[in-house]
Short mmCIF file of C-alpha atoms in Angstrom, two decimals:
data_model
loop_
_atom_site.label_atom_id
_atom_site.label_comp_id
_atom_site.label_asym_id
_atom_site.label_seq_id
_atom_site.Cartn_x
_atom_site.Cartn_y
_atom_site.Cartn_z
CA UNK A 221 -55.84 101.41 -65.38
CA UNK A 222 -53.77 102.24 -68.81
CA UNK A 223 -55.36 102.41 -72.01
CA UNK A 224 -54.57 99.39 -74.07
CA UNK A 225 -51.99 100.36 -76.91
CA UNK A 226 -51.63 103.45 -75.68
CA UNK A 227 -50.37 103.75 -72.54
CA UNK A 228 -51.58 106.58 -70.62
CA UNK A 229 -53.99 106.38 -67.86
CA UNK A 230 -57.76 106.24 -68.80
CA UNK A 231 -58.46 109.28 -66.49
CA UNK A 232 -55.92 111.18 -68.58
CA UNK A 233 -57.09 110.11 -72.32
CA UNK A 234 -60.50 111.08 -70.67
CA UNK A 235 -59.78 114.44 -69.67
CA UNK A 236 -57.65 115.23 -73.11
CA UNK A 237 -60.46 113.69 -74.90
CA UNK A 238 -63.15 115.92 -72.78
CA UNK A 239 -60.86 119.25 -73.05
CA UNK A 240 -61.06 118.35 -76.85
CA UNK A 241 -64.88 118.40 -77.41
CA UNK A 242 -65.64 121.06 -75.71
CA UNK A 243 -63.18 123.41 -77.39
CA UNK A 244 -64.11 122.43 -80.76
CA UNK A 245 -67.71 122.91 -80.44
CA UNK A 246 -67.04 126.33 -78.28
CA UNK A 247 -65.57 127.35 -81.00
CA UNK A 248 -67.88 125.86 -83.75
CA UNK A 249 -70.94 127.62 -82.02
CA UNK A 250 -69.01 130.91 -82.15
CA UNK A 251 -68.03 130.89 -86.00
CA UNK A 252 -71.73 129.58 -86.76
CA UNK A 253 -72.97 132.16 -84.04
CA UNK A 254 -71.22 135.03 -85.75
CA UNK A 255 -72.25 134.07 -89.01
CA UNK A 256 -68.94 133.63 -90.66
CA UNK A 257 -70.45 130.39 -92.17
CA UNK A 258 -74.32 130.25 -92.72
CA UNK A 259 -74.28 126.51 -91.32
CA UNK A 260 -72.91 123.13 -91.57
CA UNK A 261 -73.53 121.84 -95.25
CA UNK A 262 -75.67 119.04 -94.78
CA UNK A 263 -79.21 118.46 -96.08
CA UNK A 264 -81.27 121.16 -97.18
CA UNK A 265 -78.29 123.17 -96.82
CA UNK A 266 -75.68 121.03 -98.90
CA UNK A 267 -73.77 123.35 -101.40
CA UNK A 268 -71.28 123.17 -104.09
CA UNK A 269 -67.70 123.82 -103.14
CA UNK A 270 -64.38 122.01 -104.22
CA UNK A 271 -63.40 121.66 -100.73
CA UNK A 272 -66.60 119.95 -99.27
CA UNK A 273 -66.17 117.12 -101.61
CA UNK A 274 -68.06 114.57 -103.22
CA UNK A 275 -71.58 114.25 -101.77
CA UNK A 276 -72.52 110.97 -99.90
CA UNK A 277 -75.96 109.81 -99.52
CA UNK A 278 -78.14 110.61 -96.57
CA UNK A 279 -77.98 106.67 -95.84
CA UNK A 280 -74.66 106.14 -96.23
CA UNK A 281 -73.85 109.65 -94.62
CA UNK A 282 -75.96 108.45 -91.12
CA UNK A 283 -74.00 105.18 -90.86
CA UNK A 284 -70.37 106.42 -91.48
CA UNK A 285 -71.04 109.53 -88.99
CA UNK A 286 -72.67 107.41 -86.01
CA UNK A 287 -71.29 103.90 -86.11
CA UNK A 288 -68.26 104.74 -84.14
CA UNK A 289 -69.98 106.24 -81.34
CA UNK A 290 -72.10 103.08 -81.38
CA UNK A 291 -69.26 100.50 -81.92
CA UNK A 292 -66.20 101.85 -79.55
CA UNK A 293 -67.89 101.07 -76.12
CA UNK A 294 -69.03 97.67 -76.91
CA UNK A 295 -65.30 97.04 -78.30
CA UNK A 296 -63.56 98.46 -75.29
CA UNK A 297 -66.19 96.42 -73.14
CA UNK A 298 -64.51 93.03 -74.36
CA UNK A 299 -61.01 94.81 -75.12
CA UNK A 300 -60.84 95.23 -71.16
CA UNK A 301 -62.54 92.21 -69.94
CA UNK A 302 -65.56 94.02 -68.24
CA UNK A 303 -68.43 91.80 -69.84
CA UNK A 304 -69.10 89.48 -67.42
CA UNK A 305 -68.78 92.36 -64.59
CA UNK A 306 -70.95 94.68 -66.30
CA UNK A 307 -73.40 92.45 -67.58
CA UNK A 308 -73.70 89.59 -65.87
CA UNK A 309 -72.19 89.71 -62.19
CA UNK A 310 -73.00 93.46 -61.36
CA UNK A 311 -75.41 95.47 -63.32
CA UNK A 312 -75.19 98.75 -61.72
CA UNK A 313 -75.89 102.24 -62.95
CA UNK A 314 -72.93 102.06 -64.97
CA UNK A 315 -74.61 99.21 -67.22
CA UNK A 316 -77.72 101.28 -67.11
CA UNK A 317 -76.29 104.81 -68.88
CA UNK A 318 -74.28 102.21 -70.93
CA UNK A 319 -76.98 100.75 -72.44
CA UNK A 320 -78.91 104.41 -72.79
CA UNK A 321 -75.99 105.38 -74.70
CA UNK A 322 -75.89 102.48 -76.93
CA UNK A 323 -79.23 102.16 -77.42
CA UNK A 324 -79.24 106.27 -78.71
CA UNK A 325 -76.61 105.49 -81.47
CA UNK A 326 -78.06 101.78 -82.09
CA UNK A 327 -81.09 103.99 -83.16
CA UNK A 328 -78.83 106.97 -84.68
CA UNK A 329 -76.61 104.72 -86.64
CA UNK A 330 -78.40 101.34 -87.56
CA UNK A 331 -82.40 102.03 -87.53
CA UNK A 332 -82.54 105.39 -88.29
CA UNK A 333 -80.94 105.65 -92.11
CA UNK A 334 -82.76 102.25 -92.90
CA UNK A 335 -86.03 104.74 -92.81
CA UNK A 336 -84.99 107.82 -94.69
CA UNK A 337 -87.43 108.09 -97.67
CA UNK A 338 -84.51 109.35 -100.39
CA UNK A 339 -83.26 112.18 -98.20
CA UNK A 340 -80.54 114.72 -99.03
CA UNK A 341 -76.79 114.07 -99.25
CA UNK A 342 -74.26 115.30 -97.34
CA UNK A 343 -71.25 116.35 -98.09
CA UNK A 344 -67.90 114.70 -97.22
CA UNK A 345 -66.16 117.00 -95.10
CA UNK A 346 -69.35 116.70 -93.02
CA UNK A 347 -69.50 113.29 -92.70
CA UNK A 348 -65.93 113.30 -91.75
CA UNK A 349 -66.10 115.59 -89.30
CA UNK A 350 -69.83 114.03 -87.74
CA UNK A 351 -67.55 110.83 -87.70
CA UNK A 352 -64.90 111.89 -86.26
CA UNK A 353 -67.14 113.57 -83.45
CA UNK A 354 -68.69 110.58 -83.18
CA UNK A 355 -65.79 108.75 -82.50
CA UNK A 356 -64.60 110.94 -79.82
CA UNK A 357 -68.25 110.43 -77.97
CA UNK A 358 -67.81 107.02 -78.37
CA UNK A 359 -64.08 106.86 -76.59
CA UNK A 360 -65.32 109.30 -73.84
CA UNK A 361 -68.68 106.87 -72.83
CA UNK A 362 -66.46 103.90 -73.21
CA UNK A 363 -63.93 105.50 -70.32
CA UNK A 364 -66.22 107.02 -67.84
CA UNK A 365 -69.32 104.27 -68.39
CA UNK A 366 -66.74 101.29 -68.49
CA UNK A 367 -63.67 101.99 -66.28
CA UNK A 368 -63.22 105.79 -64.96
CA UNK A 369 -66.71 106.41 -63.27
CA UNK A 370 -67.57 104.70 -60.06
CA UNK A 371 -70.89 105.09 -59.30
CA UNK A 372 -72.18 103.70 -55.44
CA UNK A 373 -74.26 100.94 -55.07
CA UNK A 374 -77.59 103.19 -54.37
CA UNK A 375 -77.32 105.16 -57.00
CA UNK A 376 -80.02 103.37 -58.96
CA UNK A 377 -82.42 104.50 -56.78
CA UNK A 378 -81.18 108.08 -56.32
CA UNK A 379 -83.92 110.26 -57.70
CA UNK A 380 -81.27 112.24 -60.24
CA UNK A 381 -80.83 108.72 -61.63
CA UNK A 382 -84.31 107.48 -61.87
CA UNK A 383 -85.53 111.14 -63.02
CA UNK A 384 -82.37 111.70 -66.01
CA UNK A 385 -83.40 108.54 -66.78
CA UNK A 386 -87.55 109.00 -67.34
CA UNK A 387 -86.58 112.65 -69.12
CA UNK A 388 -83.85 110.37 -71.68
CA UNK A 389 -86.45 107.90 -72.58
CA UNK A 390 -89.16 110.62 -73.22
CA UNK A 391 -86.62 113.00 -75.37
CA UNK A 392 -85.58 109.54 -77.36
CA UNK A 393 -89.51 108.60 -77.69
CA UNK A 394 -89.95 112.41 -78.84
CA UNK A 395 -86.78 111.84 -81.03
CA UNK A 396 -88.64 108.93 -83.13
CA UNK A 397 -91.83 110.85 -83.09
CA UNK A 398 -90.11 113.76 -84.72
CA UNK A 399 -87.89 111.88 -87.31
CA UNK A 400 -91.24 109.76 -88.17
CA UNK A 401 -93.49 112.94 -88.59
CA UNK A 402 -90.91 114.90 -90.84
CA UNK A 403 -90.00 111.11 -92.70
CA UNK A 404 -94.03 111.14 -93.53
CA UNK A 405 -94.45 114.64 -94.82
CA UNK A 406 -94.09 113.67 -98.20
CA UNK A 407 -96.63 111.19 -100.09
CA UNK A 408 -94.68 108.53 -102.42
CA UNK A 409 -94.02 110.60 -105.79
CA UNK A 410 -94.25 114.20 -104.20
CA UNK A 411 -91.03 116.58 -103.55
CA UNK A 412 -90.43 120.02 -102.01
CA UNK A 413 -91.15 120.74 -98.24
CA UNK A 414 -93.98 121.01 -96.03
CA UNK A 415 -94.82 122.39 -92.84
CA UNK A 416 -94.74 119.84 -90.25
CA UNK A 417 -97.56 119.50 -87.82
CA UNK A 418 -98.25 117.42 -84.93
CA UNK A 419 -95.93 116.34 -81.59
CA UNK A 420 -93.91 119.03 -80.86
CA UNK A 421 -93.50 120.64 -84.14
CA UNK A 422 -96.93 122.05 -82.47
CA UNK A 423 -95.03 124.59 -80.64
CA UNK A 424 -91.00 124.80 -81.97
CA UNK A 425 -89.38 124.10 -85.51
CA UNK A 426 -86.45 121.76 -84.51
CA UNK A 427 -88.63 119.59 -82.17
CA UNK A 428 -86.08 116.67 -83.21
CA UNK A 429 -83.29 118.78 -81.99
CA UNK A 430 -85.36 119.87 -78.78
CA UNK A 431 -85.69 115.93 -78.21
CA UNK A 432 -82.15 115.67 -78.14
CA UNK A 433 -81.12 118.09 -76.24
CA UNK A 434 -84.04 116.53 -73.33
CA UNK A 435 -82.00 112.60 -73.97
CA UNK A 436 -78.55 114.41 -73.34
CA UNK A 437 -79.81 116.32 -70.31
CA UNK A 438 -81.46 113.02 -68.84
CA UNK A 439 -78.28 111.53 -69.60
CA UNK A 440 -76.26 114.28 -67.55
CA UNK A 441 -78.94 113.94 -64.75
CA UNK A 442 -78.44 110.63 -64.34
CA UNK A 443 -74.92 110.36 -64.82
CA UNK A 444 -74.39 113.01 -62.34
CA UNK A 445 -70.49 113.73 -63.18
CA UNK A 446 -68.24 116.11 -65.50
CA UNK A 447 -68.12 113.56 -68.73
CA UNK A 448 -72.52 113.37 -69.23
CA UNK A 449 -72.50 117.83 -68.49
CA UNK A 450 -70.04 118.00 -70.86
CA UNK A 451 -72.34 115.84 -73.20
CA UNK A 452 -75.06 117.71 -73.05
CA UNK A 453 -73.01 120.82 -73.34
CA UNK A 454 -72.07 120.39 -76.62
CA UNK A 455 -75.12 118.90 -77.82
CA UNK A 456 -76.55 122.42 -76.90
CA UNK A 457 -73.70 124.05 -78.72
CA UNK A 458 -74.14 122.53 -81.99
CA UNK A 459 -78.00 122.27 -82.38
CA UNK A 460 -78.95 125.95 -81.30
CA UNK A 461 -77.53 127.55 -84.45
CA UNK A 462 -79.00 124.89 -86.28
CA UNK A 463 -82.30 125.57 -85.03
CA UNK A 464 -82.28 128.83 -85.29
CA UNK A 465 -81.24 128.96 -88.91
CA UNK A 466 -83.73 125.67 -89.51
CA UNK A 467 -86.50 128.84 -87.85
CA UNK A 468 -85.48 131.30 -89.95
CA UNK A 469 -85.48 129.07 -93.34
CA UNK A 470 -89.07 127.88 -92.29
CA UNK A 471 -90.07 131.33 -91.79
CA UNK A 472 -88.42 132.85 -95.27
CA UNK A 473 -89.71 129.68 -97.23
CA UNK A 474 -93.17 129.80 -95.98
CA UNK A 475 -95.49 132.94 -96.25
CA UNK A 476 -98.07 131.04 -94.00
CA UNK A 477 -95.57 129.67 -91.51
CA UNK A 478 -97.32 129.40 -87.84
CA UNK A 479 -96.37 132.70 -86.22
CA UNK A 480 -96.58 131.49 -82.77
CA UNK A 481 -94.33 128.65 -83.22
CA UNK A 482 -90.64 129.33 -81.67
CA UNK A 483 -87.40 127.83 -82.91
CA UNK A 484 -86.19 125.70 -80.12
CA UNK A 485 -88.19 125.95 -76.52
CA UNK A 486 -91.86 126.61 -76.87
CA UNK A 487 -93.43 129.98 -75.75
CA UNK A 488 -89.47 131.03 -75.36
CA UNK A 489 -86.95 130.58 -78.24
#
């Protein structure tokens, strides 16, 4: 089948569009990696330069860089007519990761920002670029989930299905729990940082990004194919610098900073 407006075969677009991720953050975890840039400016680590410009507020900044990823499936759903295939006549597994998908950046995009407590800004050029990633997610779940991937009739029973699945729902539970622990450090009227406790900020520092990295990997499990590896792929490229540097700032900002507590994978890294 041809992409509408375009043209070209969906199996194409979705190999260009694959080829294209993975070579950007390849190469985005080896400039970060070899320290040419400290990290993405964002946050605690937003700076002042001309070419970032203009700071956009963390709520603002959430919406922008996740809506697309959220909003491109369900428009290519009714762009190609699958609806009432996918959602009423034959839920399979592809309606299943469809929905796992949408309900990650349904939480990323719309409830997420509505329960940042101030938050810091982010720059434009990172928003842009977050969007833009975003965007490209959102094409690449729309073509495999919608039209490209054919998954058999048993597959919803298959025990990489059912088991990708459990592990997706308990990094997304672990997800909230993280994002609500750091949300609550603060008490209304207070500002600096904390330590966070509880959950897994027990045992790592980035136990958000440790929760997403165990959602993308139940996603690959239970997609089974080239499109959900590649997913989780590049979710590993781009939050292991961050966690490492999000470590070492823990560690350099606090003199009392749990020494047993590893960056990313407890009792490991």
């Amino acid at each position: 089948m041809t992409v509408p407006i375009l043209g070209i075969s969906e199996q194409l677009l979705l190999d260009y569009l694959i080829g294209y991720q993975l070579c950007s953050f390849l190469l985005a975890f080896f400039i970060l990696s070899g320290t040419v840039i400290d990290v993405a400016p964002y946050g605690r680590y937003t700076k002042r330069r001309w070419w970032y410009g203009p700071n956009i507020p963390a709520r603002a900044s959430w919406v922008i860089q996740e809506l697309p990823a959220l909003a491109i499936p369900i428009l290519y759903v009714h762009a190609t007519g699958k609806f009432q295939d996918l959602f009423v006549t034959h839920i399979n597994a592809n309606t299943i990761l469809l929905v796992a998908v949408s309900t990650h950046y349904t939480y990323r995009a719309l409830i997420y920002p509505m329960l940042i407590r101030g938050g810091k800004p982010s720059s434009l050029i990172t928003t842009q670029i977050a969007a833009i990633t975003c965007l490209v997610n959102g094409l690449i779940h729309a073509l495999a989930f919608v039209s490209v991937l054919r998954y058999p009739a048993d597959w919803m029973s298959d025990a990489r299905f059912i088991g990708g699945l459990v592990l997706f729902v308990v990094g997304l539970l672990g997800n909230i729990q993280s994002d609500s622990i750091l949300r609550n450090l603060r008490k209304p009227g207070e500002t600096g940082y904390k330590i966070p406790t509880g959950g897994l900020f027990e045992y790592v520092s980035a136990a958000n990004y440790l929760s997403e990295i165990v959602e993308w990997t139940g996603l690959a499990l239970a997609g089974w194919s080239v499109p959900t590896l590649v997913m989780v792929t590049i979710t590993v490229l781009n939050l292991v610098p961050r966690a490492l540097t999000h470590h070492k700032w823990y560690q350099q900002k606090f003199e009392k900073y749990p020494p047993n507590r590893k960056a990313l994978i407890p009792f490991l890294l």
